[in-house]
């Protein structure tokens, strides 16, 4: 099956915890603070690898967690940062946040990177909290939690080879017999309304992605018929497979068909004619096909043209065709894809999207037992970074909450002295 849409879980590494430690010196019972900072958690980074064409690999691995930073040590030793987790994706991958629907990254070009889930920063050790008033603080931060999110990966139409030709020449039929794709097939024109994609896998393990386009007709380049809307989709294909109906059943001359389609490709102006073309002479099972093919070759008069007589319906001639396509794909370079505006790109050539959400710092709700529940990204983050083993940390947390206006908001919601307040799995009493 062709995978072009997958849901994945990513998590940046948590920052390492800061350390509370003191220098031990001869004759000094209690030296200065010497607790080091925790290391930064690793990021989950996506990088475009042009060797990948599909999202197949994500069928087997759907969880990506970057390692955490090491904790800080005594003697002001900082924890090592977690190594980034680098995940390869094919060109054309669009990454979206499941919860918000926002596009996080649009990954187009080989080597382009985007940080998908940032690792948390390391918590500060107690050395960093020393002040003249508090020269030996018993206070440190825990590491910041890494960003955690569910994302979807979508692969834009990114076929290696595209099937073009008049309506009803058998493009969809051909796609259906060389891949697992199940496009609609019928004997009327414009059966295919949007492109279909299929993964073609040869016996020798080689694979490529084949796209089936709506039929083209004369004037397609200026919007006649359906195909013009989709010519863009073959912008990224390296090889064009031009399907010609050799049966002559519709009363057209196969060679005229061939010229008409090429004219449209040329006029469409995406340099489509610069791509190598393979000519597929289809419907060779029909009575007049042999004769028509002979005439076609005479008129074409090109010894070097790659022509493959096949019958999609009886599945004959397919192997030779598919091997020829893979051979051509191996020797044909990528065509430049749509250029990215320079200003969207930083010096690492990664497209950055701002996806910091505008959310309230905290939210107050009530539990069934009457407790006030504090939630929200900022306050939960503060909570997770607080080391409740140390009074000074707890007091700092209380100060930070007051600074955010939590106390006032609780009072406004009717909280009284002694009421229970809850954050995640932690409870404390509201004190006036
Ligand atoms: N005899 C014969 N008929 C074929 C062959 N391939 C396709 N057909 C028939 O041709 C008709 C059109 O086939 P499709 O595959 O839908 O053609 P298409 O090129 O995708 O057409 P559009 O989507 O309308 O552009 C169908 O009735 C098929 O059964 C073939 O090799 N031999
Ligand atoms: Mg079709």
mmCIF file of N, CA and C in Angstrom, residues 172-223:
data_model
loop_
_atom_site.group_PDB
_atom_site.id
_atom_site.type_symbol
_atom_site.label_atom_id
_atom_site.label_comp_id
_atom_site.label_asym_id
_atom_site.label_seq_id
_atom_site.Cartn_x
_atom_site.Cartn_y
_atom_site.Cartn_z
ATOM 1 N N UNK A 172 -4.940 4.753 -15.950
ATOM 2 C CA UNK A 172 -5.321 4.232 -14.636
ATOM 3 C C UNK A 172 -5.236 2.710 -14.625
ATOM 4 N N UNK A 173 -5.594 2.099 -15.743
ATOM 5 C CA UNK A 173 -5.501 0.641 -15.822
ATOM 6 C C UNK A 173 -4.053 0.209 -15.622
ATOM 7 N N UNK A 174 -3.138 0.916 -16.295
ATOM 8 C CA UNK A 174 -1.726 0.578 -16.170
ATOM 9 C C UNK A 174 -1.268 0.736 -14.710
ATOM 10 N N UNK A 175 -1.632 1.854 -14.088
ATOM 11 C CA UNK A 175 -1.249 2.067 -12.685
ATOM 12 C C UNK A 175 -1.777 0.925 -11.811
ATOM 13 N N UNK A 176 -2.993 0.495 -12.097
ATOM 14 C CA UNK A 176 -3.625 -0.529 -11.246
ATOM 15 C C UNK A 176 -2.966 -1.897 -11.383
ATOM 16 N N UNK A 177 -2.319 -2.157 -12.522
ATOM 17 C CA UNK A 177 -1.707 -3.485 -12.683
ATOM 18 C C UNK A 177 -0.227 -3.512 -12.282
ATOM 19 N N UNK A 178 0.381 -2.349 -12.082
ATOM 20 C CA UNK A 178 1.792 -2.372 -11.665
ATOM 21 C C UNK A 178 1.972 -1.945 -10.207
ATOM 22 N N UNK A 179 0.872 -1.525 -9.554
ATOM 23 C CA UNK A 179 0.966 -1.119 -8.157
ATOM 24 C C UNK A 179 -0.291 -1.595 -7.436
ATOM 25 N N UNK A 180 -0.324 -1.323 -6.151
ATOM 26 C CA UNK A 180 -1.498 -1.725 -5.371
ATOM 27 C C UNK A 180 -2.590 -0.659 -5.411
ATOM 28 N N UNK A 181 -2.325 0.432 -6.129
ATOM 29 C CA UNK A 181 -3.324 1.504 -6.196
ATOM 30 C C UNK A 181 -4.597 0.990 -6.859
ATOM 31 N N UNK A 182 -5.719 1.542 -6.452
ATOM 32 C CA UNK A 182 -7.008 1.106 -7.010
ATOM 33 C C UNK A 182 -7.752 2.299 -7.598
ATOM 34 N N UNK A 183 -7.204 2.859 -8.680
ATOM 35 C CA UNK A 183 -7.882 4.011 -9.283
ATOM 36 C C UNK A 183 -9.158 3.557 -9.989
ATOM 37 N N UNK A 184 -10.056 4.506 -10.183
ATOM 38 C CA UNK A 184 -11.289 4.197 -10.912
ATOM 39 C C UNK A 184 -10.954 4.038 -12.397
ATOM 40 N N UNK A 185 -11.533 3.017 -12.985
ATOM 41 C CA UNK A 185 -11.293 2.739 -14.411
ATOM 42 C C UNK A 185 -12.642 2.620 -15.101
ATOM 43 N N UNK A 186 -12.806 3.310 -16.229
ATOM 44 C CA UNK A 186 -14.074 3.178 -16.950
ATOM 45 C C UNK A 186 -13.877 3.586 -18.398
ATOM 46 N N UNK A 187 -14.845 3.247 -19.236
ATOM 47 C CA UNK A 187 -14.662 3.468 -20.670
ATOM 48 C C UNK A 187 -15.150 4.843 -21.125
ATOM 49 N N UNK A 188 -15.366 5.771 -20.177
ATOM 50 C CA UNK A 188 -15.683 7.133 -20.610
ATOM 51 C C UNK A 188 -14.525 8.081 -20.272
ATOM 52 N N UNK A 189 -14.493 9.211 -20.963
ATOM 53 C CA UNK A 189 -13.383 10.152 -20.778
ATOM 54 C C UNK A 189 -13.451 10.828 -19.412
ATOM 55 N N UNK A 190 -12.302 11.200 -18.925
ATOM 56 C CA UNK A 190 -12.172 11.900 -17.635
ATOM 57 C C UNK A 190 -12.722 11.095 -16.466
ATOM 58 N N UNK A 191 -12.403 9.837 -16.470
ATOM 59 C CA UNK A 191 -12.754 8.997 -15.323
ATOM 60 C C UNK A 191 -11.936 9.442 -14.121
ATOM 61 N N UNK A 192 -10.659 9.694 -14.378
ATOM 62 C CA UNK A 192 -9.777 10.132 -13.298
ATOM 63 C C UNK A 192 -9.923 11.638 -13.125
ATOM 64 N N UNK A 193 -10.306 12.029 -11.916
ATOM 65 C CA UNK A 193 -10.529 13.455 -11.661
ATOM 66 C C UNK A 193 -9.376 14.097 -10.903
ATOM 67 N N UNK A 194 -8.686 13.320 -10.099
ATOM 68 C CA UNK A 194 -7.497 13.813 -9.393
ATOM 69 C C UNK A 194 -6.413 12.742 -9.529
ATOM 70 N N UNK A 195 -5.155 13.150 -9.434
ATOM 71 C CA UNK A 195 -4.087 12.166 -9.631
ATOM 72 C C UNK A 195 -4.127 11.053 -8.578
ATOM 73 N N UNK A 196 -3.765 9.873 -8.992
ATOM 74 C CA UNK A 196 -3.604 8.735 -8.079
ATOM 75 C C UNK A 196 -2.134 8.371 -8.040
ATOM 76 N N UNK A 197 -1.729 7.857 -6.890
ATOM 77 C CA UNK A 197 -0.332 7.461 -6.744
ATOM 78 C C UNK A 197 -0.231 5.986 -6.430
ATOM 79 N N UNK A 198 0.813 5.378 -6.936
ATOM 80 C CA UNK A 198 1.060 3.977 -6.587
ATOM 81 C C UNK A 198 2.545 3.737 -6.420
ATOM 82 N N UNK A 199 2.870 2.821 -5.532
ATOM 83 C CA UNK A 199 4.265 2.419 -5.342
ATOM 84 C C UNK A 199 4.488 1.203 -6.210
ATOM 85 N N UNK A 200 5.467 1.302 -7.092
ATOM 86 C CA UNK A 200 5.765 0.153 -7.943
ATOM 87 C C UNK A 200 6.982 -0.550 -7.359
ATOM 88 N N UNK A 201 6.849 -1.838 -7.137
ATOM 89 C CA UNK A 201 7.982 -2.588 -6.597
ATOM 90 C C UNK A 201 8.358 -3.687 -7.578
ATOM 91 N N UNK A 202 9.589 -3.650 -8.039
ATOM 92 C CA UNK A 202 10.042 -4.659 -8.989
ATOM 93 C C UNK A 202 10.539 -5.894 -8.246
ATOM 94 N N UNK A 203 10.676 -6.997 -9.005
ATOM 95 C CA UNK A 203 11.130 -8.244 -8.382
ATOM 96 C C UNK A 203 12.504 -8.087 -7.730
ATOM 97 N N UNK A 204 13.328 -7.200 -8.305
ATOM 98 C CA UNK A 204 14.677 -7.034 -7.749
ATOM 99 C C UNK A 204 14.704 -6.066 -6.560
ATOM 100 N N UNK A 205 13.520 -5.669 -6.090
ATOM 101 C CA UNK A 205 13.451 -4.832 -4.893
ATOM 102 C C UNK A 205 13.444 -3.347 -5.173
ATOM 103 N N UNK A 206 13.728 -2.946 -6.412
ATOM 104 C CA UNK A 206 13.706 -1.518 -6.734
ATOM 105 C C UNK A 206 12.270 -0.998 -6.656
ATOM 106 N N UNK A 207 12.143 0.235 -6.198
ATOM 107 C CA UNK A 207 10.806 0.819 -6.113
ATOM 108 C C UNK A 207 10.790 2.212 -6.723
ATOM 109 N N UNK A 208 9.645 2.604 -7.203
ATOM 110 C CA UNK A 208 9.462 4.004 -7.580
ATOM 111 C C UNK A 208 7.982 4.334 -7.450
ATOM 112 N N UNK A 209 7.711 5.642 -7.427
ATOM 113 C CA UNK A 209 6.327 6.078 -7.265
ATOM 114 C C UNK A 209 5.796 6.561 -8.609
ATOM 115 N N UNK A 210 4.660 6.035 -8.953
ATOM 116 C CA UNK A 210 4.055 6.337 -10.247
ATOM 117 C C UNK A 210 2.748 7.108 -10.035
ATOM 118 N N UNK A 211 2.591 8.183 -10.789
ATOM 119 C CA UNK A 211 1.361 8.969 -10.674
ATOM 120 C C UNK A 211 0.565 8.863 -11.967
ATOM 121 N N UNK A 212 -0.723 8.795 -11.780
ATOM 122 C CA UNK A 212 -1.661 8.703 -12.877
ATOM 123 C C UNK A 212 -2.358 10.055 -12.926
ATOM 124 N N UNK A 213 -2.351 10.699 -14.074
ATOM 125 C CA UNK A 213 -2.977 12.021 -14.151
ATOM 126 C C UNK A 213 -4.290 11.961 -14.917
ATOM 127 N N UNK A 214 -5.182 12.909 -14.634
ATOM 128 C CA UNK A 214 -6.371 13.005 -15.467
ATOM 129 C C UNK A 214 -5.952 13.199 -16.918
ATOM 130 N N UNK A 215 -6.773 12.723 -17.822
ATOM 131 C CA UNK A 215 -6.433 12.809 -19.239
ATOM 132 C C UNK A 215 -6.237 14.243 -19.708
ATOM 133 N N UNK A 216 -5.312 14.400 -20.654
ATOM 134 C CA UNK A 216 -5.064 15.722 -21.242
ATOM 135 C C UNK A 216 -5.735 15.762 -22.602
ATOM 136 N N UNK A 217 -6.152 16.946 -23.005
ATOM 137 C CA UNK A 217 -6.674 17.112 -24.365
ATOM 138 C C UNK A 217 -6.105 18.387 -24.941
ATOM 139 N N UNK A 218 -6.350 18.611 -26.209
ATOM 140 C CA UNK A 218 -5.831 19.815 -26.847
ATOM 141 C C UNK A 218 -6.363 21.046 -26.096
ATOM 142 N N UNK A 219 -5.470 21.969 -25.807
ATOM 143 C CA UNK A 219 -5.873 23.178 -25.082
ATOM 144 C C UNK A 219 -5.730 23.034 -23.578
ATOM 145 N N UNK A 220 -5.231 21.896 -23.149
ATOM 146 C CA UNK A 220 -5.077 21.650 -21.704
ATOM 147 C C UNK A 220 -4.258 22.749 -21.044
ATOM 148 N N UNK A 221 -3.211 23.182 -21.738
ATOM 149 C CA UNK A 221 -2.322 24.175 -21.128
ATOM 150 C C UNK A 221 -3.049 25.465 -20.803
ATOM 151 N N UNK A 222 -4.147 25.756 -21.554
ATOM 152 C CA UNK A 222 -4.872 26.983 -21.230
ATOM 153 C C UNK A 222 -6.147 26.686 -20.460
ATOM 154 N N UNK A 223 -6.214 25.511 -19.861
ATOM 155 C CA UNK A 223 -7.300 25.253 -18.920
ATOM 156 C C UNK A 223 -8.447 24.438 -19.470
#
